[in-house]
Short mmCIF file of C-alpha atoms in Angstrom, two decimals:
data_model
loop_
_atom_site.label_atom_id
_atom_site.label_comp_id
_atom_site.label_asym_id
_atom_site.label_seq_id
_atom_site.Cartn_x
_atom_site.Cartn_y
_atom_site.Cartn_z
CA MET A 1 193.18 -42.96 -90.43
CA THR A 2 190.65 -42.40 -93.17
CA GLY A 3 186.99 -42.04 -92.28
CA LEU A 4 184.58 -44.17 -94.29
CA GLN A 5 180.86 -43.78 -93.80
CA ASP A 6 178.95 -46.97 -93.06
CA PRO A 7 177.24 -47.95 -96.34
CA GLN A 8 174.13 -49.00 -94.37
CA ASP A 9 174.09 -45.74 -92.47
CA ASN A 10 172.20 -43.61 -95.04
CA GLY A 11 173.70 -40.57 -93.35
CA LYS A 12 171.31 -40.77 -90.39
CA SER A 13 173.31 -42.41 -87.64
CA GLY A 14 175.59 -39.45 -87.03
CA ILE A 15 178.66 -41.65 -86.64
CA HIS A 16 181.26 -42.53 -89.22
CA ILE A 17 182.91 -45.92 -89.19
CA HIS A 18 186.64 -46.64 -89.49
CA TYR A 19 188.44 -49.86 -90.27
CA PRO A 20 191.95 -49.47 -88.80
CA ASN A 21 194.38 -52.12 -90.04
CA ASN A 22 191.51 -54.54 -90.79
CA LYS A 23 190.80 -54.89 -87.08
CA LYS A 24 187.49 -54.56 -85.28
CA PRO A 25 185.75 -51.32 -86.34
CA THR A 26 185.85 -48.33 -84.04
CA TYR A 27 183.38 -45.51 -84.38
CA GLU A 28 184.01 -41.81 -84.71
CA ILE A 29 181.17 -39.60 -83.56
CA SER A 30 180.01 -37.09 -86.13
CA LYS A 31 180.47 -33.50 -84.97
CA GLU A 32 177.20 -32.47 -86.60
CA HIS A 33 175.13 -35.12 -84.84
CA LEU A 34 176.88 -34.46 -81.53
CA SER A 35 176.21 -30.73 -81.85
CA GLU A 36 172.52 -31.47 -82.45
CA MET A 37 172.41 -33.68 -79.36
CA THR A 38 174.22 -31.16 -77.16
CA SER A 39 171.97 -28.29 -78.25
CA HIS A 40 168.89 -30.36 -77.47
CA LEU A 41 170.26 -31.30 -74.04
CA GLU A 42 171.13 -27.73 -73.10
CA ALA A 43 167.68 -26.54 -74.21
CA LEU A 44 165.85 -28.84 -71.80
CA PRO A 45 164.23 -26.87 -68.93
CA GLN A 46 165.94 -28.96 -66.24
CA PHE A 47 169.37 -28.01 -67.55
CA GLN A 48 168.57 -24.40 -68.32
CA THR A 49 167.80 -23.74 -64.65
CA LEU A 50 171.22 -25.06 -63.67
CA GLU A 51 172.87 -22.18 -65.47
CA ASP A 52 171.49 -19.78 -62.84
CA GLU A 53 172.31 -21.93 -59.81
CA SER A 54 175.74 -21.75 -58.28
CA SER A 55 177.28 -24.62 -56.35
CA ALA A 56 176.41 -23.54 -52.82
CA HIS A 57 179.24 -25.28 -51.00
CA HIS A 58 179.56 -23.89 -47.50
CA ILE A 59 182.64 -23.19 -45.44
CA ILE A 60 181.28 -25.49 -42.74
CA TYR A 61 181.86 -28.58 -44.90
CA GLN A 62 185.46 -27.65 -45.55
CA SER A 63 186.02 -26.96 -41.85
CA MET A 64 184.73 -30.46 -41.06
CA VAL A 65 187.30 -31.97 -43.41
CA ASP A 66 190.03 -29.81 -41.83
CA LYS A 67 188.95 -30.96 -38.35
CA TYR A 68 188.95 -34.60 -39.50
CA ALA A 69 192.49 -34.19 -40.83
CA SER A 70 193.87 -32.40 -37.76
CA ASN A 71 192.55 -35.06 -35.36
CA ASN A 72 193.46 -38.07 -37.48
CA GLN A 73 196.26 -40.09 -35.91
CA ASN A 74 196.11 -42.54 -38.81
CA PHE A 75 197.83 -39.91 -40.93
CA LYS A 76 200.92 -40.83 -38.93
CA THR A 77 200.44 -44.57 -38.34
CA ASN A 78 199.15 -45.58 -41.78
CA PRO A 79 202.19 -45.52 -44.10
CA ARG A 80 200.01 -44.80 -47.12
CA LEU A 81 198.46 -41.72 -45.50
CA ALA A 82 201.82 -40.66 -44.13
CA ASP A 83 202.83 -40.14 -47.75
CA PRO A 84 202.07 -36.43 -48.45
CA ARG A 85 200.91 -37.05 -52.01
CA THR A 86 198.33 -39.70 -51.06
CA ARG A 87 197.16 -37.71 -48.05
CA ASN A 88 196.77 -34.45 -49.98
CA ASN A 89 194.95 -36.18 -52.84
CA LEU A 90 192.49 -37.68 -50.37
CA LEU A 91 191.84 -34.36 -48.65
CA GLU A 92 191.37 -32.59 -51.98
CA LEU A 93 188.82 -35.21 -53.03
CA MET A 94 186.99 -34.89 -49.73
CA LYS A 95 186.79 -31.11 -49.93
CA ASP A 96 185.47 -31.26 -53.49
CA VAL A 97 182.96 -34.07 -52.91
CA TYR A 98 181.88 -33.60 -49.30
CA GLY A 99 182.07 -29.84 -49.84
CA ARG A 100 179.48 -30.11 -52.66
CA LYS A 101 181.87 -28.33 -55.00
CA SER A 102 181.97 -30.85 -57.84
CA ILE A 103 179.71 -32.92 -60.06
CA LEU A 104 180.20 -36.68 -59.82
CA PHE A 105 179.83 -38.54 -63.13
CA ALA A 106 179.88 -42.28 -62.37
CA LEU A 107 180.43 -44.68 -65.26
CA ASP A 108 180.29 -48.45 -65.60
CA VAL A 109 180.54 -50.66 -68.67
CA GLU A 110 179.57 -54.31 -69.04
CA ALA A 111 181.17 -56.42 -71.76
CA TRP A 112 180.33 -59.82 -73.18
CA GLU A 113 182.09 -62.52 -71.17
CA LEU A 114 183.00 -64.52 -74.30
CA ASP A 115 184.56 -61.52 -76.06
CA THR A 116 185.32 -58.61 -73.76
CA ASN A 117 185.90 -56.31 -76.72
CA ILE A 118 182.12 -56.21 -77.20
CA VAL A 119 180.31 -53.65 -75.04
CA THR A 120 176.80 -54.79 -74.11
CA GLU A 121 175.74 -52.24 -71.47
CA ILE A 122 176.58 -48.69 -70.41
CA GLY A 123 175.63 -47.32 -67.01
CA ILE A 124 175.79 -43.68 -65.93
CA ALA A 125 174.86 -42.07 -62.61
CA ILE A 126 175.30 -38.34 -62.05
CA TYR A 127 175.20 -36.22 -58.91
CA ASP A 128 175.04 -32.49 -59.62
CA PRO A 129 175.21 -30.35 -56.46
CA ARG A 130 173.90 -27.24 -58.17
CA GLY A 131 170.58 -26.31 -56.62
CA GLN A 132 170.67 -29.12 -54.04
CA ALA A 133 173.91 -28.71 -52.12
CA ASP A 134 172.09 -28.81 -48.77
CA SER A 135 169.78 -31.70 -49.65
CA LEU A 136 169.85 -34.60 -47.19
CA ILE A 137 169.07 -37.10 -49.97
CA PRO A 138 170.08 -35.45 -53.25
CA ALA A 139 168.54 -36.28 -56.61
CA THR A 140 170.68 -38.19 -59.09
CA ILE A 141 170.43 -39.01 -62.78
CA GLN A 142 170.50 -42.75 -63.49
CA LEU A 143 170.86 -44.17 -66.98
CA HIS A 144 171.10 -47.76 -68.21
CA ILE A 145 171.72 -48.45 -71.89
CA ARG A 146 171.67 -51.84 -73.58
CA ILE A 147 173.35 -52.06 -76.97
CA LYS A 148 170.83 -53.16 -79.58
CA GLU A 149 173.33 -54.98 -81.79
CA HIS A 150 174.46 -57.19 -78.89
CA LEU A 151 171.20 -58.05 -77.10
CA ALA A 152 171.71 -61.74 -77.87
CA ARG A 153 175.22 -61.69 -76.39
CA THR A 154 174.38 -62.23 -72.74
CA ASN A 155 176.48 -63.27 -69.77
CA GLY A 156 175.66 -65.96 -67.26
CA LYS A 157 178.45 -68.50 -67.55
CA TYR A 158 181.24 -66.58 -65.82
CA VAL A 159 179.57 -63.28 -64.93
CA PRO A 160 176.01 -62.87 -63.56
CA HIS A 161 173.40 -61.98 -66.17
CA HIS A 162 171.48 -59.01 -64.79
CA ALA A 163 170.91 -56.93 -67.90
CA HIS A 164 167.14 -57.14 -67.23
CA ASN A 165 167.45 -56.03 -63.61
CA PHE A 166 168.11 -52.29 -63.62
CA ASN A 167 166.96 -50.89 -60.28
CA GLY A 168 166.22 -47.54 -61.91
CA ASN A 169 163.15 -49.14 -63.55
CA THR A 170 163.65 -48.30 -67.24
CA SER A 171 166.46 -49.52 -69.48
CA TYR A 172 166.96 -47.97 -72.91
CA ILE A 173 167.81 -50.18 -75.86
CA MET A 174 169.62 -48.27 -78.58
CA SER A 175 172.19 -48.72 -81.29
CA GLU A 176 175.87 -48.58 -80.49
CA ARG A 177 176.14 -45.39 -82.53
CA GLU A 178 173.37 -43.56 -80.68
CA ALA A 179 174.60 -44.81 -77.30
CA ALA A 180 178.06 -43.40 -78.03
CA THR A 181 176.62 -40.05 -79.13
CA LEU A 182 174.40 -39.78 -76.05
CA THR A 183 177.30 -40.57 -73.72
CA GLN A 184 179.58 -38.10 -75.48
CA SER A 185 177.00 -35.31 -75.22
CA LEU A 186 176.67 -35.89 -71.46
CA ILE A 187 180.46 -35.89 -71.06
CA ASN A 188 180.75 -32.64 -73.00
CA PHE A 189 177.95 -31.04 -70.97
CA TYR A 190 179.35 -31.93 -67.54
CA PHE A 191 183.10 -31.98 -68.13
CA ILE A 192 183.40 -29.03 -70.51
CA SER A 193 180.31 -26.82 -70.30
CA ALA A 194 179.80 -27.07 -66.52
CA GLU A 195 183.50 -26.66 -65.75
CA SER A 196 183.69 -23.57 -67.96
CA LYS A 197 180.98 -22.06 -65.73
CA GLY A 198 182.86 -22.83 -62.51
CA THR A 199 181.58 -26.26 -61.41
CA GLY A 200 184.16 -29.03 -61.58
CA CYS A 201 183.38 -32.62 -62.52
CA TYR A 202 184.92 -35.94 -61.50
CA LEU A 203 184.74 -39.14 -63.51
CA VAL A 204 183.88 -41.80 -60.94
CA GLY A 205 184.33 -45.54 -61.30
CA HIS A 206 185.49 -48.73 -59.64
CA ASP A 207 188.74 -49.57 -61.43
CA LEU A 208 188.18 -46.87 -64.04
CA LYS A 209 190.88 -47.73 -66.54
CA GLY A 210 188.89 -50.54 -68.15
CA ASP A 211 185.69 -48.49 -68.44
CA VAL A 212 187.51 -45.60 -70.11
CA LYS A 213 189.14 -48.01 -72.55
CA TRP A 214 185.78 -49.55 -73.47
CA MET A 215 184.22 -46.13 -74.04
CA ASN A 216 187.17 -45.12 -76.21
CA SER A 217 186.53 -48.22 -78.33
CA LEU A 218 183.07 -46.80 -79.09
CA GLY A 219 184.54 -43.48 -80.15
CA VAL A 220 183.73 -41.71 -76.88
CA THR A 221 186.49 -39.38 -75.73
CA PHE A 222 187.20 -37.45 -72.56
CA PRO A 223 188.90 -34.07 -72.18
CA SER A 224 192.69 -34.17 -72.40
CA GLN A 225 192.78 -33.38 -68.69
CA PHE A 226 189.98 -34.39 -66.34
CA LYS A 227 189.65 -35.26 -62.67
CA SER A 228 188.87 -38.82 -61.67
CA LEU A 229 187.83 -40.66 -58.52
CA ASP A 230 188.54 -44.38 -58.50
CA THR A 231 186.83 -46.05 -55.54
CA ASN A 232 189.02 -49.14 -55.87
CA TYR A 233 192.11 -46.93 -55.53
CA LEU A 234 190.64 -45.12 -52.52
CA PHE A 235 190.10 -48.43 -50.74
CA ARG A 236 193.79 -49.21 -51.08
CA ILE A 237 194.42 -46.63 -48.37
CA SER A 238 193.23 -49.26 -45.92
CA HIS A 239 193.75 -52.42 -48.00
CA GLY A 240 197.27 -51.80 -49.24
CA LYS A 241 197.93 -53.08 -52.76
CA GLU A 242 195.02 -55.50 -52.66
CA ASN A 243 192.14 -54.74 -55.04
CA ILE A 244 188.64 -54.93 -53.62
CA SER A 245 185.52 -55.91 -55.55
CA LEU A 246 182.61 -53.49 -55.75
CA LYS A 247 180.44 -55.99 -53.87
CA ARG A 248 182.92 -56.29 -51.02
CA ALA A 249 183.47 -52.52 -50.89
CA LEU A 250 179.73 -51.81 -50.65
CA ALA A 251 179.34 -54.37 -47.87
CA PHE A 252 182.32 -52.87 -46.03
CA VAL A 253 180.58 -49.48 -45.70
CA HIS A 254 177.08 -50.95 -45.26
CA ILE A 255 175.52 -49.84 -48.56
CA PRO A 256 172.67 -52.24 -49.48
CA PHE A 257 172.81 -53.46 -53.07
CA ALA A 258 171.07 -55.75 -55.52
CA TYR A 259 171.74 -57.04 -59.03
CA LEU A 260 175.36 -56.09 -59.43
CA HIS A 261 176.87 -56.56 -62.90
CA ASN A 262 174.07 -54.48 -64.33
CA ALA A 263 175.91 -51.43 -65.66
CA GLY A 264 173.24 -48.98 -64.49
CA ASN A 265 173.19 -50.43 -60.98
CA ASP A 266 176.97 -50.61 -60.71
CA ALA A 267 177.33 -46.96 -61.76
CA TYR A 268 174.78 -45.87 -59.14
CA TYR A 269 176.29 -47.94 -56.34
CA THR A 270 179.77 -46.69 -57.25
CA LEU A 271 178.44 -43.13 -56.98
CA LEU A 272 177.11 -43.83 -53.47
CA LEU A 273 180.39 -45.52 -52.55
CA ALA A 274 182.38 -42.48 -53.70
CA MET A 275 180.23 -40.24 -51.51
CA LYS A 276 180.85 -42.44 -48.47
CA LEU A 277 184.58 -42.67 -49.07
CA CYS A 278 184.82 -38.87 -49.19
CA ASP A 279 182.67 -38.30 -46.10
CA PRO A 280 184.83 -37.62 -43.01
CA HIS A 281 182.20 -39.10 -40.68
CA SER A 282 182.03 -42.32 -42.72
CA ARG A 283 185.81 -42.60 -42.84
CA VAL A 284 185.90 -42.49 -39.04
CA ARG A 285 182.88 -44.77 -38.53
CA TYR A 286 184.14 -47.50 -40.86
CA ARG A 287 187.82 -47.07 -39.94
CA LEU A 288 188.70 -46.41 -43.57
CA ASP A 289 192.01 -44.80 -42.66
CA VAL A 290 193.24 -47.80 -40.67
CA LEU A 291 195.59 -50.01 -42.67
CA ILE A 292 194.42 -53.62 -42.47
CA ASN A 293 197.04 -55.81 -40.82
CA VAL A 294 198.38 -58.04 -43.59
CA GLU A 295 199.32 -60.63 -40.98
CA THR A 296 195.72 -60.80 -39.76
CA TYR A 297 194.26 -60.65 -43.26
CA PRO A 298 196.94 -62.22 -45.47
CA THR A 299 196.66 -62.25 -49.24
CA LEU A 300 196.93 -65.92 -50.18
CA THR A 301 197.69 -67.50 -53.53
CA LYS A 302 195.29 -70.07 -55.02
CA GLU A 303 197.59 -72.87 -53.95
CA GLU A 304 197.77 -71.52 -50.38
CA LYS A 305 193.99 -71.18 -50.21
CA LYS A 306 193.57 -74.76 -51.43
CA GLU A 307 196.10 -76.00 -48.90
CA ARG A 308 194.34 -74.12 -46.09
CA LYS A 309 190.98 -75.58 -47.13
CA ASN A 310 192.36 -79.13 -47.15
CA ARG A 311 194.03 -78.58 -43.78
CA ARG A 312 190.81 -77.35 -42.19
CA ARG A 313 188.89 -80.25 -43.68
CA GLN A 314 191.42 -82.73 -42.29
CA GLU A 315 191.27 -81.10 -38.85
CA LYS A 316 187.48 -81.38 -38.89
CA LEU A 317 187.59 -85.08 -39.83
CA GLU A 318 190.08 -85.79 -37.05
CA ALA A 319 187.86 -83.97 -34.53
CA ILE A 320 184.84 -86.03 -35.62
CA ALA A 321 186.90 -89.22 -35.27
CA ARG A 322 187.72 -88.23 -31.68
CA GLY A 323 184.00 -87.88 -30.97
CA GLU A 324 184.08 -84.10 -30.69
CA HIS A 325 181.12 -81.98 -31.73
CA VAL A 326 181.80 -80.09 -34.95
CA GLU A 327 179.43 -77.43 -36.22
CA GLN A 328 178.34 -78.11 -39.77
CA LYS A 329 177.70 -75.37 -42.30
CA PRO A 330 174.08 -75.11 -43.45
CA PRO A 331 173.53 -76.47 -46.95
CA ALA A 332 174.11 -73.96 -49.71
CA PRO A 333 170.94 -72.55 -51.28
CA LYS A 334 169.87 -74.28 -54.44
CA GLN A 335 171.22 -72.50 -57.49
CA THR A 336 168.68 -71.30 -60.00
CA THR A 337 169.22 -72.50 -63.51
CA LYS A 338 170.57 -70.22 -66.17
CA LYS A 339 167.30 -70.44 -68.07
CA SER A 340 165.04 -69.45 -65.16
CA ASN A 341 167.41 -66.66 -64.14
CA ARG A 342 167.06 -65.03 -67.53
CA LYS A 343 163.29 -64.89 -67.26
CA LYS A 344 163.45 -62.85 -64.07
CA LEU A 345 162.73 -59.35 -65.33
CA THR A 346 162.60 -56.53 -62.81
CA CYS A 347 162.62 -53.47 -65.08
CA GLU A 348 161.02 -52.10 -68.20
CA SER A 349 163.03 -51.91 -71.42
CA ILE A 350 162.25 -49.38 -74.13
CA GLU A 351 163.82 -49.45 -77.58
CA LEU A 352 164.50 -45.97 -78.97
CA GLU A 353 165.89 -44.97 -82.34
CA SER A 354 167.50 -41.68 -81.33
CA ALA A 355 169.51 -40.50 -78.35
CA ILE A 356 167.33 -37.38 -78.33
CA GLU A 357 164.36 -39.60 -77.45
CA VAL A 358 166.25 -40.80 -74.38
CA PHE A 359 166.76 -37.25 -73.12
CA ASP A 360 163.09 -36.46 -73.70
CA ALA A 361 162.03 -39.62 -71.83
CA MET A 362 164.38 -39.05 -68.90
CA PHE A 363 163.83 -35.34 -68.41
CA LYS A 364 160.19 -34.90 -69.38
#
């Protein structure tokens, strides 16, 4: 593949553009621009102090996980946990996450509903245990990026449009090139630099494969070998092969949420979800190791669901005809129109030319 610089770039964007087989362009991040970004990031005071702080994971956390495992009868009754590979992977995750041994780098990507090859938002949420391993409510980094070239490509027909509703207050509007460079510099810092100094890092997501693919399409790469934590996969311990939506998973473990399908929000909520799923106390409280009875909660096809709905409706009509009292569902709340929904702004948006400006704004 031959690298051709974007003729409108003027050498300032830091990313070279490729046209493979006349298909949609993919971007390759310039090493020089990335090096400039990484150096600026590492020079920030907040990150310099991390170099002197070790991950103070305590033996007590690991002993709690060991106690949870030794007393867990579900390791025998749940066929998925009875499998040594699944069980050992879960315990390793719990010791790394609950033991405050690893950084959690949560990622979420939103794409345009009319062409899912177009990335419109990037969300990142990071938990770094260094310097706060014993904190009851640890500090996290939350980042929401909207791609400048695709601001007009909004969802709302099939997927909720919540690009203006980042709960972290400020969204950053930047070019696709700068967004890719910023994301790559953070990945390099946490997955390569931090790990080389003894602190591991997990890529966290809810059904991660799609998010990684989208980031690759922007030229963002991950180390050849990296650890990942997929919250959708973890839920399959209790839900079998059935996927679970992020909304349903959050509700299952009682995590309040608002404005899902905003990439910044989804990344943050996925981070919280990962923490709960790796907490031995939460796993016991919410019965996360108990396999849901497929006979009690069957997975129905669309046709079966439609048939069940019609059957229940017919039974209700027959009961009314017999003069029996039938409870009626309250009327559904009136849906807001697409136009009014888009005017509901709950966060500030700032357009920045350089990824360096984002770091300065976030870590000032």
